[in-house]
Each structure stands twice: as C-alpha cells, then as structure tokens.
CSV table of N, CA and C in Angstrom, one decimal:
chain,number,residue,atom,x,y,z
K,1,UNK,N,93.6,90.8,55.5
K,1,UNK,CA,93.6,91.1,56.9
K,1,UNK,C,92.3,91.8,57.3
K,2,UNK,N,91.6,91.3,58.3
K,2,UNK,CA,90.4,91.9,58.8
K,2,UNK,C,90.6,93.1,59.6
K,3,UNK,N,89.5,93.9,59.8
K,3,UNK,CA,89.6,95.1,60.6
K,3,UNK,C,90.1,94.8,62.0
K,4,UNK,N,89.5,93.8,62.6
K,4,UNK,CA,90.0,93.4,64.0
K,4,UNK,C,91.4,93.1,64.1
K,5,UNK,N,91.9,92.4,63.1
K,5,UNK,CA,93.4,92.1,63.0
K,5,UNK,C,94.2,93.4,62.9
K,6,UNK,N,93.7,94.3,62.1
K,6,UNK,CA,94.5,95.6,61.9
K,6,UNK,C,94.5,96.4,63.2
K,7,UNK,N,93.3,96.3,63.9
K,7,UNK,CA,93.3,97.0,65.2
K,7,UNK,C,94.2,96.4,66.2
K,8,UNK,N,94.3,95.1,66.3
K,8,UNK,CA,95.2,94.4,67.2
K,8,UNK,C,96.6,94.7,66.8
K,9,UNK,N,96.9,94.7,65.5
K,9,UNK,CA,98.3,95.0,65.0
K,9,UNK,C,98.7,96.4,65.4
K,10,UNK,N,97.8,97.4,65.3
K,10,UNK,CA,98.1,98.8,65.7
K,10,UNK,C,98.3,98.9,67.2
K,11,UNK,N,97.4,98.1,67.9
K,11,UNK,CA,97.6,98.1,69.4
K,11,UNK,C,98.9,97.6,69.8
K,12,UNK,N,99.3,96.5,69.2
K,12,UNK,CA,100.6,95.9,69.5
K,12,UNK,C,101.8,96.8,69.1
K,13,UNK,N,101.6,97.5,68.0
K,13,UNK,CA,102.7,98.4,67.6
K,13,UNK,C,102.8,99.5,68.6
K,14,UNK,N,101.7,100.1,69.0
K,14,UNK,CA,101.7,101.2,69.9
K,14,UNK,C,102.3,100.8,71.2
K,15,UNK,N,101.9,99.6,71.7
K,15,UNK,CA,102.4,99.1,73.0
K,15,UNK,C,103.9,98.8,72.9
K,16,UNK,N,104.3,98.1,71.9
K,16,UNK,CA,105.7,97.6,71.8
K,16,UNK,C,106.7,98.7,71.3
K,17,UNK,N,106.2,99.6,70.4
K,17,UNK,CA,107.2,100.6,69.8
K,17,UNK,C,107.2,101.9,70.5
K,18,UNK,N,106.1,102.3,71.2
K,18,UNK,CA,106.0,103.6,71.8
K,18,UNK,C,106.1,103.5,73.3
K,19,UNK,N,105.2,102.7,73.9
K,19,UNK,CA,105.1,102.7,75.4
K,19,UNK,C,106.1,101.8,76.0
K,20,UNK,N,106.4,100.7,75.5
K,20,UNK,CA,107.4,99.8,76.1
K,20,UNK,C,108.8,100.4,76.2
K,21,UNK,N,109.3,101.0,75.1
K,21,UNK,CA,110.6,101.7,75.2
K,21,UNK,C,110.6,102.8,76.2
K,22,UNK,N,109.5,103.5,76.3
K,22,UNK,CA,109.4,104.5,77.4
K,22,UNK,C,109.4,103.9,78.7
K,23,UNK,N,108.7,102.8,78.9
K,23,UNK,CA,108.7,102.1,80.2
K,23,UNK,C,110.1,101.5,80.6
K,24,UNK,N,110.8,101.1,79.5
K,24,UNK,CA,112.1,100.5,79.8
K,24,UNK,C,113.1,101.6,80.2
K,25,UNK,N,112.8,102.9,79.7
K,25,UNK,CA,113.7,104.0,80.0
K,25,UNK,C,113.5,104.6,81.4
K,26,UNK,N,112.4,104.2,82.0
K,26,UNK,CA,112.1,104.8,83.3
K,26,UNK,C,113.1,104.3,84.4
K,27,UNK,N,113.4,105.1,85.4
K,27,UNK,CA,114.3,104.6,86.4
K,27,UNK,C,113.8,103.5,87.2
K,28,UNK,N,114.6,102.7,87.9
K,28,UNK,CA,114.2,101.5,88.6
K,28,UNK,C,113.2,101.8,89.7
K,29,UNK,N,113.3,103.0,90.3
K,29,UNK,CA,112.4,103.3,91.4
K,29,UNK,C,111.0,103.7,90.9
K,30,UNK,N,110.8,104.0,89.7
K,30,UNK,CA,109.5,104.4,89.1
K,30,UNK,C,109.2,103.4,88.0
K,31,UNK,N,108.2,102.5,88.2
K,31,UNK,CA,107.9,101.5,87.2
K,31,UNK,C,106.7,102.0,86.4
K,32,UNK,N,106.5,101.4,85.2
K,32,UNK,CA,105.5,101.8,84.3
K,32,UNK,C,104.1,101.6,85.0
K,33,UNK,N,104.0,100.5,85.8
K,33,UNK,CA,102.8,100.2,86.5
K,33,UNK,C,102.4,101.4,87.5
K,34,UNK,N,103.4,101.8,88.2
K,34,UNK,CA,103.2,102.9,89.2
K,34,UNK,C,102.8,104.2,88.4
K,35,UNK,N,103.5,104.5,87.3
K,35,UNK,CA,103.2,105.7,86.6
K,35,UNK,C,101.8,105.6,85.9
K,36,UNK,N,101.5,104.4,85.4
K,36,UNK,CA,100.1,104.2,84.8
K,36,UNK,C,99.0,104.3,85.8
K,37,UNK,N,99.2,103.8,87.0
K,37,UNK,CA,98.2,103.9,88.1
K,37,UNK,C,98.1,105.4,88.5
K,38,UNK,N,99.2,106.2,88.5
K,38,UNK,CA,99.1,107.6,88.8
K,38,UNK,C,98.3,108.3,87.7
K,39,UNK,N,98.5,107.9,86.4
K,39,UNK,CA,97.7,108.5,85.3
K,39,UNK,C,96.2,108.1,85.5
K,40,UNK,N,95.9,106.9,86.0
K,40,UNK,CA,94.5,106.6,86.2
K,40,UNK,C,93.9,107.5,87.2
K,41,UNK,N,94.6,107.7,88.3
K,41,UNK,CA,94.1,108.6,89.3
K,41,UNK,C,93.9,110.0,88.8
K,42,UNK,N,94.9,110.5,88.0
K,42,UNK,CA,94.8,111.8,87.3
K,42,UNK,C,93.6,111.9,86.4
K,43,UNK,N,93.3,110.8,85.7
K,43,UNK,CA,92.1,110.7,84.8
K,43,UNK,C,90.8,110.8,85.6
K,44,UNK,N,90.8,110.2,86.8
K,44,UNK,CA,89.6,110.2,87.6
K,44,UNK,C,89.4,111.7,88.1
K,45,UNK,N,90.5,112.3,88.6
K,45,UNK,CA,90.4,113.7,89.1
K,45,UNK,C,89.9,114.6,88.0
K,46,UNK,N,90.5,114.5,86.8
K,46,UNK,CA,90.2,115.4,85.7
K,46,UNK,C,88.7,115.2,85.3
K,47,UNK,N,88.3,114.0,85.3
K,47,UNK,CA,86.9,113.7,84.9
K,47,UNK,C,85.9,114.3,86.0
K,48,UNK,N,86.3,114.2,87.3
K,48,UNK,CA,85.5,114.8,88.3
K,48,UNK,C,85.5,116.3,88.1
K,49,UNK,N,86.6,116.9,87.7
K,49,UNK,CA,86.6,118.4,87.5
K,49,UNK,C,85.7,118.7,86.3
K,50,UNK,N,85.7,117.9,85.3
K,50,UNK,CA,84.9,118.2,84.2
K,50,UNK,C,83.4,118.1,84.5
K,51,UNK,N,83.0,117.1,85.3
K,51,UNK,CA,81.6,117.0,85.7
K,51,UNK,C,81.2,118.1,86.6
K,52,UNK,N,82.1,118.5,87.5
K,52,UNK,CA,81.9,119.6,88.4
K,52,UNK,C,81.7,120.9,87.7
K,53,UNK,N,82.6,121.1,86.7
K,53,UNK,CA,82.5,122.4,85.9
K,53,UNK,C,81.2,122.5,85.2
K,54,UNK,N,80.8,121.4,84.6
K,54,UNK,CA,79.5,121.4,83.9
K,54,UNK,C,78.3,121.6,84.8
K,55,UNK,N,78.4,121.1,86.0
K,55,UNK,CA,77.3,121.3,87.0
K,55,UNK,C,77.3,122.8,87.4
K,56,UNK,N,78.5,123.4,87.6
K,56,UNK,CA,78.5,124.8,88.0
K,56,UNK,C,78.0,125.7,86.8
K,57,UNK,N,78.3,125.3,85.6
K,57,UNK,CA,77.9,126.1,84.5
K,57,UNK,C,76.5,125.8,84.1
K,58,UNK,N,75.8,124.9,84.8
K,58,UNK,CA,74.5,124.5,84.5
K,58,UNK,C,74.3,124.0,83.1
K,59,UNK,N,75.3,123.2,82.7
K,59,UNK,CA,75.2,122.7,81.3
K,59,UNK,C,74.7,121.2,81.3
K,60,UNK,N,74.1,120.8,82.4
K,60,UNK,CA,73.7,119.4,82.5
K,60,UNK,C,72.3,119.3,83.0
K,61,UNK,N,71.5,118.4,82.4
K,61,UNK,CA,70.2,118.1,82.9
K,61,UNK,C,70.4,117.0,84.0
K,62,UNK,N,69.3,116.6,84.7
K,62,UNK,CA,69.4,115.6,85.7
K,62,UNK,C,69.8,114.2,85.0
K,63,UNK,N,69.3,113.9,83.8
K,63,UNK,CA,69.7,112.7,83.1
K,63,UNK,C,71.2,112.7,82.8
K,64,UNK,N,71.8,113.8,82.4
K,64,UNK,CA,73.2,113.9,82.1
K,64,UNK,C,74.0,113.8,83.4
K,65,UNK,N,73.6,114.3,84.5
K,65,UNK,CA,74.3,114.2,85.7
K,65,UNK,C,74.4,112.8,86.1
K,66,UNK,N,73.3,112.1,86.1
K,66,UNK,CA,73.2,110.7,86.5
K,66,UNK,C,74.2,109.8,85.6
K,67,UNK,N,74.1,110.1,84.3
K,67,UNK,CA,74.9,109.3,83.3
K,67,UNK,C,76.4,109.6,83.6
K,68,UNK,N,76.8,110.8,83.7
K,68,UNK,CA,78.2,111.2,83.9
K,68,UNK,C,78.7,110.7,85.3
K,69,UNK,N,77.9,110.7,86.3
K,69,UNK,CA,78.3,110.2,87.6
K,69,UNK,C,78.5,108.7,87.6
K,70,UNK,N,77.6,108.0,86.8
K,70,UNK,CA,77.7,106.5,86.7
K,70,UNK,C,79.0,106.2,85.9
K,71,UNK,N,79.3,107.0,84.9
K,71,UNK,CA,80.6,106.8,84.2
K,71,UNK,C,81.8,107.0,85.0
K,72,UNK,N,81.7,108.1,85.9
K,72,UNK,CA,82.8,108.4,86.8
K,72,UNK,C,82.9,107.2,87.8
K,73,UNK,N,81.8,106.7,88.3
K,73,UNK,CA,81.9,105.5,89.3
K,73,UNK,C,82.6,104.3,88.6
K,74,UNK,N,82.3,104.1,87.3
K,74,UNK,CA,82.9,103.0,86.6
K,74,UNK,C,84.4,103.2,86.5
K,75,UNK,N,84.9,104.5,86.3
K,75,UNK,CA,86.3,104.8,86.3
K,75,UNK,C,86.9,104.4,87.6
K,76,UNK,N,86.3,104.8,88.7
K,76,UNK,CA,86.8,104.5,90.0
K,76,UNK,C,86.8,102.9,90.2
K,77,UNK,N,85.8,102.3,89.8
K,77,UNK,CA,85.7,100.8,90.0
K,77,UNK,C,86.8,100.1,89.1
K,78,UNK,N,87.1,100.6,87.9
K,78,UNK,CA,88.1,100.1,87.1
K,78,UNK,C,89.5,100.3,87.8
K,79,UNK,N,89.7,101.5,88.4
K,79,UNK,CA,90.9,101.7,89.1
K,79,UNK,C,91.1,100.8,90.3
K,80,UNK,N,90.0,100.6,91.0
K,80,UNK,CA,90.1,99.6,92.2
K,80,UNK,C,90.4,98.2,91.7
K,81,UNK,N,89.8,97.8,90.6
K,81,UNK,CA,90.1,96.5,90.0
K,81,UNK,C,91.5,96.3,89.6
K,82,UNK,N,92.1,97.3,88.9
K,82,UNK,CA,93.5,97.2,88.4
K,82,UNK,C,94.4,97.3,89.7
K,83,UNK,N,94.0,98.1,90.6
K,83,UNK,CA,94.9,98.2,91.9
K,83,UNK,C,95.0,96.8,92.6
K,84,UNK,N,93.9,96.1,92.6
K,84,UNK,CA,93.9,94.7,93.2
K,84,UNK,C,94.7,93.7,92.4
K,85,UNK,N,94.8,93.9,91.1
K,85,UNK,CA,95.5,93.0,90.2
K,85,UNK,C,97.0,93.4,90.1
K,86,UNK,N,97.4,94.5,90.6
K,86,UNK,CA,98.8,94.9,90.3
K,86,UNK,C,99.8,94.0,91.0
K,87,UNK,N,99.4,93.2,92.0
K,87,UNK,CA,100.4,92.3,92.6
K,87,UNK,C,100.7,91.2,91.7
K,88,UNK,N,99.9,91.0,90.6
K,88,UNK,CA,100.3,89.9,89.6
K,88,UNK,C,101.4,90.3,88.7
K,89,UNK,N,101.7,91.6,88.6
K,89,UNK,CA,102.7,92.2,87.8
K,89,UNK,C,104.1,92.2,88.5
K,90,UNK,N,105.0,91.4,88.0
K,90,UNK,CA,106.3,91.2,88.6
K,90,UNK,C,107.4,91.7,87.7
K,91,UNK,N,108.5,92.3,88.2
K,91,UNK,CA,109.6,92.7,87.3
K,91,UNK,C,110.2,91.5,86.7
K,92,UNK,N,110.5,91.6,85.4
K,92,UNK,CA,111.2,90.5,84.7
K,92,UNK,C,110.4,89.5,84.1
K,93,UNK,N,109.1,89.5,84.4
K,93,UNK,CA,108.1,88.5,83.9
K,93,UNK,C,107.1,89.2,82.9
K,94,UNK,N,106.4,88.4,82.1
K,94,UNK,CA,105.4,88.9,81.2
K,94,UNK,C,104.3,89.5,82.1
K,95,UNK,N,103.8,90.6,81.7
K,95,UNK,CA,102.7,91.3,82.4
K,95,UNK,C,101.4,90.6,82.1
K,96,UNK,N,100.7,90.0,83.0
K,96,UNK,CA,99.4,89.4,82.7
K,96,UNK,C,98.3,90.4,82.3
K,97,UNK,N,98.4,91.7,82.7
K,97,UNK,CA,97.5,92.7,82.4
K,97,UNK,C,97.6,93.1,80.9
K,98,UNK,N,98.7,92.8,80.3
K,98,UNK,CA,98.9,93.0,78.9
K,98,UNK,C,97.8,92.3,78.0
K,99,UNK,N,97.5,91.1,78.4
K,99,UNK,CA,96.5,90.3,77.7
K,99,UNK,C,95.1,90.7,78.2
K,100,UNK,N,95.0,90.9,79.5
K,100,UNK,CA,93.7,91.2,80.1
K,100,UNK,C,93.1,92.5,79.6
K,101,UNK,N,93.9,93.4,79.3
K,101,UNK,CA,93.5,94.8,78.8
K,101,UNK,C,93.5,94.9,77.3
K,102,UNK,N,93.7,93.8,76.6
K,102,UNK,CA,93.9,93.9,75.1
K,102,UNK,C,92.6,94.4,74.5
K,103,UNK,N,91.5,94.2,75.0
K,103,UNK,CA,90.2,94.8,74.4
K,103,UNK,C,90.0,96.2,74.8
K,104,UNK,N,90.4,96.5,76.0
K,104,UNK,CA,90.2,97.9,76.6
K,104,UNK,C,91.1,99.0,75.9
K,105,UNK,N,92.3,98.6,75.6
K,105,UNK,CA,93.3,99.6,75.1
K,105,UNK,C,92.8,100.2,73.8
K,106,UNK,N,92.5,99.3,72.7
K,106,UNK,CA,92.2,99.9,71.4
K,106,UNK,C,90.9,100.7,71.4
K,107,UNK,N,89.9,100.3,72.3
K,107,UNK,CA,88.6,101.0,72.3
K,107,UNK,C,88.7,102.3,73.0
K,108,UNK,N,89.7,102.5,73.9
K,108,UNK,CA,89.8,103.7,74.6
K,108,UNK,C,90.3,104.9,73.7
K,109,UNK,N,91.0,104.5,72.6
K,109,UNK,CA,91.5,105.6,71.7
K,109,UNK,C,90.4,106.3,71.0
K,110,UNK,N,89.4,105.6,70.4
K,110,UNK,CA,88.4,106.4,69.7
K,110,UNK,C,87.5,107.3,70.7
K,111,UNK,N,87.4,106.8,71.9
K,111,UNK,CA,86.7,107.6,72.9
K,111,UNK,C,87.4,108.8,73.3
K,112,UNK,N,88.8,108.7,73.3
K,112,UNK,CA,89.6,109.9,73.6
K,112,UNK,C,89.5,110.9,72.4
K,113,UNK,N,89.5,110.3,71.2
K,113,UNK,CA,89.4,111.1,70.0
K,113,UNK,C,88.1,111.9,70.0
K,114,UNK,N,87.0,111.2,70.3
K,114,UNK,CA,85.7,111.8,70.3
K,114,UNK,C,85.6,112.9,71.4
K,115,UNK,N,86.3,112.7,72.6
K,115,UNK,CA,86.3,113.7,73.6
K,115,UNK,C,87.0,115.0,73.2
K,116,UNK,N,88.1,114.8,72.4
K,116,UNK,CA,88.9,115.9,71.9
K,116,UNK,C,88.0,116.7,70.9
K,117,UNK,N,87.3,115.9,70.0
K,117,UNK,CA,86.4,116.5,69.0
K,117,UNK,C,85.3,117.3,69.8
K,118,UNK,N,84.7,116.8,70.8
K,118,UNK,CA,83.7,117.5,71.6
K,118,UNK,C,84.3,118.8,72.1
K,119,UNK,N,85.5,118.8,72.6
K,119,UNK,CA,86.1,120.0,73.2
K,119,UNK,C,86.4,121.0,72.1
K,120,UNK,N,86.8,120.6,71.0
K,120,UNK,CA,87.1,121.5,69.9
K,120,UNK,C,85.9,122.2,69.4
K,121,UNK,N,84.8,121.4,69.3
K,121,UNK,CA,83.5,122.0,68.7
K,121,UNK,C,82.5,122.5,69.8
K,122,UNK,N,82.9,122.6,71.0
K,122,UNK,CA,82.0,123.0,72.1
K,122,UNK,C,81.7,124.5,72.0
K,123,UNK,N,80.6,124.8,72.6
K,123,UNK,CA,80.2,126.2,72.8
K,123,UNK,C,81.2,126.8,73.7
K,124,UNK,N,81.4,128.1,73.6
K,124,UNK,CA,82.4,128.8,74.4
K,124,UNK,C,82.2,128.6,75.9
K,125,UNK,N,81.0,128.6,76.3
K,125,UNK,CA,80.7,128.5,77.8
K,125,UNK,C,81.1,127.1,78.3
K,126,UNK,N,81.1,126.1,77.5
K,126,UNK,CA,81.4,124.7,78.0
K,126,UNK,C,82.8,124.2,77.6
K,127,UNK,N,83.5,125.1,76.9
K,127,UNK,CA,84.8,124.7,76.3
K,127,UNK,C,85.8,124.2,77.4
K,128,UNK,N,85.9,124.9,78.5
K,128,UNK,CA,86.9,124.5,79.5
K,128,UNK,C,86.6,123.2,80.1
K,129,UNK,N,85.3,123.0,80.5
K,129,UNK,CA,84.8,121.8,81.1
K,129,UNK,C,85.1,120.6,80.2
K,130,UNK,N,84.8,120.8,78.9
K,130,UNK,CA,85.0,119.6,77.9
K,130,UNK,C,86.5,119.4,77.6
K,131,UNK,N,87.4,120.4,77.8
K,131,UNK,CA,88.8,120.2,77.7
K,131,UNK,C,89.3,119.4,78.8
K,132,UNK,N,88.7,119.6,80.0
K,132,UNK,CA,89.1,118.7,81.2
K,132,UNK,C,88.7,117.3,80.9
K,133,UNK,N,87.6,117.1,80.3
K,133,UNK,CA,87.1,115.7,79.9
K,133,UNK,C,88.0,115.1,78.9
K,134,UNK,N,88.4,115.9,77.8
K,134,UNK,CA,89.3,115.3,76.8
K,134,UNK,C,90.7,115.0,77.4
K,135,UNK,N,91.2,115.9,78.2
K,135,UNK,CA,92.5,115.6,78.8
K,135,UNK,C,92.4,114.4,79.7
K,136,UNK,N,91.2,114.2,80.4
K,136,UNK,CA,91.0,113.0,81.2
K,136,UNK,C,91.1,111.7,80.4
K,137,UNK,N,90.5,111.8,79.2
K,137,UNK,CA,90.4,110.6,78.3
K,137,UNK,C,91.8,110.3,77.8
K,138,UNK,N,92.6,111.3,77.4
K,138,UNK,CA,93.9,111.1,76.9
K,138,UNK,C,94.9,110.6,78.0
K,139,UNK,N,94.7,111.1,79.2
K,139,UNK,CA,95.5,110.6,80.3
K,139,UNK,C,95.1,109.1,80.6
K,140,UNK,N,93.9,108.8,80.5
K,140,UNK,CA,93.4,107.4,80.7
K,140,UNK,C,94.1,106.5,79.7
K,141,UNK,N,94.1,106.9,78.4
K,141,UNK,CA,94.7,106.0,77.4
K,141,UNK,C,96.2,105.8,77.7
K,142,UNK,N,96.9,106.9,78.0
K,142,UNK,CA,98.3,106.7,78.3
K,142,UNK,C,98.5,105.8,79.5
K,143,UNK,N,97.7,106.0,80.5
K,143,UNK,CA,97.8,105.2,81.7
K,143,UNK,C,97.5,103.7,81.5
K,144,UNK,N,96.5,103.4,80.7
K,144,UNK,CA,96.2,102.0,80.4
K,144,UNK,C,97.3,101.3,79.6
K,145,UNK,N,97.9,102.1,78.7
K,145,UNK,CA,99.0,101.5,77.9
K,145,UNK,C,100.3,101.3,78.8
K,146,UNK,N,100.5,102.2,79.8
K,146,UNK,CA,101.6,102.1,80.7
K,146,UNK,C,101.4,100.9,81.6
K,147,UNK,N,100.2,100.7,82.1
K,147,UNK,CA,99.9,99.6,82.9
K,147,UNK,C,100.1,98.3,82.2
K,148,UNK,N,99.9,98.3,80.9
K,148,UNK,CA,100.1,97.0,80.1
K,148,UNK,C,101.5,96.7,79.8
K,149,UNK,N,102.4,97.6,80.1
K,149,UNK,CA,103.8,97.4,79.7
K,149,UNK,C,104.5,96.3,80.7
K,150,UNK,N,105.4,95.6,80.1
K,150,UNK,CA,106.2,94.7,81.0
K,150,UNK,C,107.2,95.5,81.8
K,151,UNK,N,107.4,95.1,83.0
K,151,UNK,CA,108.3,95.7,83.9
K,151,UNK,C,109.7,95.0,83.8
K,152,UNK,N,110.7,95.8,83.4
K,152,UNK,CA,112.0,95.1,83.2
K,152,UNK,C,112.6,94.7,84.6
K,153,UNK,N,113.5,93.7,84.6
K,153,UNK,CA,114.1,93.2,85.9
K,153,UNK,C,114.9,94.3,86.5
K,154,UNK,N,115.1,94.2,87.9
K,154,UNK,CA,115.9,95.2,88.5
K,154,UNK,C,117.3,95.2,88.0
K,155,UNK,N,117.9,96.4,87.9
K,155,UNK,CA,119.2,96.6,87.4
K,155,UNK,C,119.3,96.6,85.8
K,156,UNK,N,118.2,96.7,85.2
K,156,UNK,CA,118.2,96.6,83.7
K,156,UNK,C,118.9,97.8,83.1
K,157,UNK,N,118.9,99.0,83.8
K,157,UNK,CA,119.5,100.2,83.3
K,157,UNK,C,121.0,100.0,83.2
K,158,UNK,N,121.6,99.2,84.2
K,158,UNK,CA,123.0,99.0,84.1
K,158,UNK,C,123.4,98.2,82.9
K,159,UNK,N,122.6,97.3,82.5
K,159,UNK,CA,122.9,96.4,81.4
K,159,UNK,C,122.6,97.0,80.1
K,160,UNK,N,121.7,98.0,80.1
K,160,UNK,CA,121.3,98.7,78.9
K,160,UNK,C,122.4,99.6,78.4
K,161,UNK,N,122.9,99.4,77.2
K,161,UNK,CA,124.0,100.2,76.7
K,161,UNK,C,123.6,101.3,75.8
K,162,UNK,N,122.5,101.2,75.1
K,162,UNK,CA,122.1,102.3,74.3
K,162,UNK,C,120.6,102.5,74.2
K,163,UNK,N,120.2,103.7,74.4
K,163,UNK,CA,118.8,104.1,74.2
K,163,UNK,C,118.8,105.4,73.4
K,164,UNK,N,119.8,105.5,72.5
K,164,UNK,CA,119.9,106.6,71.7
K,164,UNK,C,120.8,107.7,72.3
K,165,UNK,N,121.5,107.4,73.4
K,165,UNK,CA,122.3,108.4,74.0
K,165,UNK,C,123.5,107.6,74.7
K,166,UNK,N,124.5,108.4,75.1
K,166,UNK,CA,125.6,107.8,75.9
K,166,UNK,C,125.2,107.7,77.3
K,167,UNK,N,126.1,107.2,78.2
K,167,UNK,CA,125.8,107.1,79.6
K,167,UNK,C,125.8,108.5,80.3
K,168,UNK,N,124.9,108.7,81.2
K,168,UNK,CA,124.9,109.9,82.0
K,168,UNK,C,126.0,109.8,83.1
K,169,UNK,N,126.4,111.0,83.6
K,169,UNK,CA,127.5,110.9,84.6
K,169,UNK,C,127.2,110.0,85.8
K,170,UNK,N,126.0,109.9,86.2
K,170,UNK,CA,125.7,109.1,87.4
K,170,UNK,C,125.6,107.6,87.0
K,171,UNK,N,125.7,107.2,85.7
K,171,UNK,CA,125.6,105.9,85.2
K,171,UNK,C,127.0,105.3,85.0
K,172,UNK,N,128.0,106.2,85.1
K,172,UNK,CA,129.4,105.7,84.8
K,172,UNK,C,130.0,105.2,86.1
K,173,UNK,N,130.7,104.1,86.0
K,173,UNK,CA,131.4,103.6,87.2
K,173,UNK,C,130.7,102.8,88.2
C-alpha cells in the first residue's frame, strides 16, 4: 500500500468513524454542515486575532504581515466558496463536498500539527498569539471534516435506536 493510499485510508477512517457518528448524533435542527460552517467562521476570527496580536506585539515584519493577510484572505475566500456550494448538500443524500474536499482534509492535519508545534516552542512574548493560530487551525480541521459529513434524513433520531445510550425522556413516546 502506497503512502497516498494510507493517507486516504486514514482520512476515510477519521471521517467515517469519528466525525460521521458525531454528525449523526446531532439534533435535527443543527446539521453537521451548519456546525462546520460555524467552525470555519470561528477559524477565520481566531486567525484574525492571531494576526492582530502579532501586529500589536510587533512580532511581524512587513513581509510577514503581507503573507499572513494573504493567507487570511484565502481562508475567507474558501469560506465564501463553501458557503455557495452548501445548497448542493441535501439531507438523506451523499454529500458532494465529501469528494470535493478529499484533498483538503488530509493536508490540513499536518498544518494544524505544525501550528501547535509553533505555539509550544514559541518565545514567551508571542506564545498567546501563536496559540490563537494553532486553535484556529484545529477548528478549521474539525470544521472541514464536519462539512464533509453526510446529513442524515429528517427524523433519523426517531429511527435510531442505539448510540451507546438509552432514549432520553424527550425521545420517549
């Protein structure tokens, strides 16, 4: 098995075994797509906070400011693109974004890992700003996986008999 196949296998495992059961357990009024889009907005805000903190702490040169702002604009553009495609995702059908984002999901994980490494090894003065950045990257990864989940059909919670627990009082009757 090649490295690429192993990466795809890990991506499928993470999506099918971790995020899809979580998405299936969400209430009908909150879909995985909505939660994932909220995570993307959170990632954008945390990234802006990180860039702002580094600017205030004077930890950036003009080149770094330009590079980070361009990266931030790419995050916003990515959000706008996904927002326009969200009408393609329908409850009870295969999510087309699952295949469209297949290359983006696995590559976002090492970037998040590197952001955490930067925060852990940062100088004390820049530590808080880089923790904002690492949290932004982790939220982005969770958001992109949630966006890729299939949305179960309406009323799936009524048909679902076990998710490792018995029925809640409001689910009886």
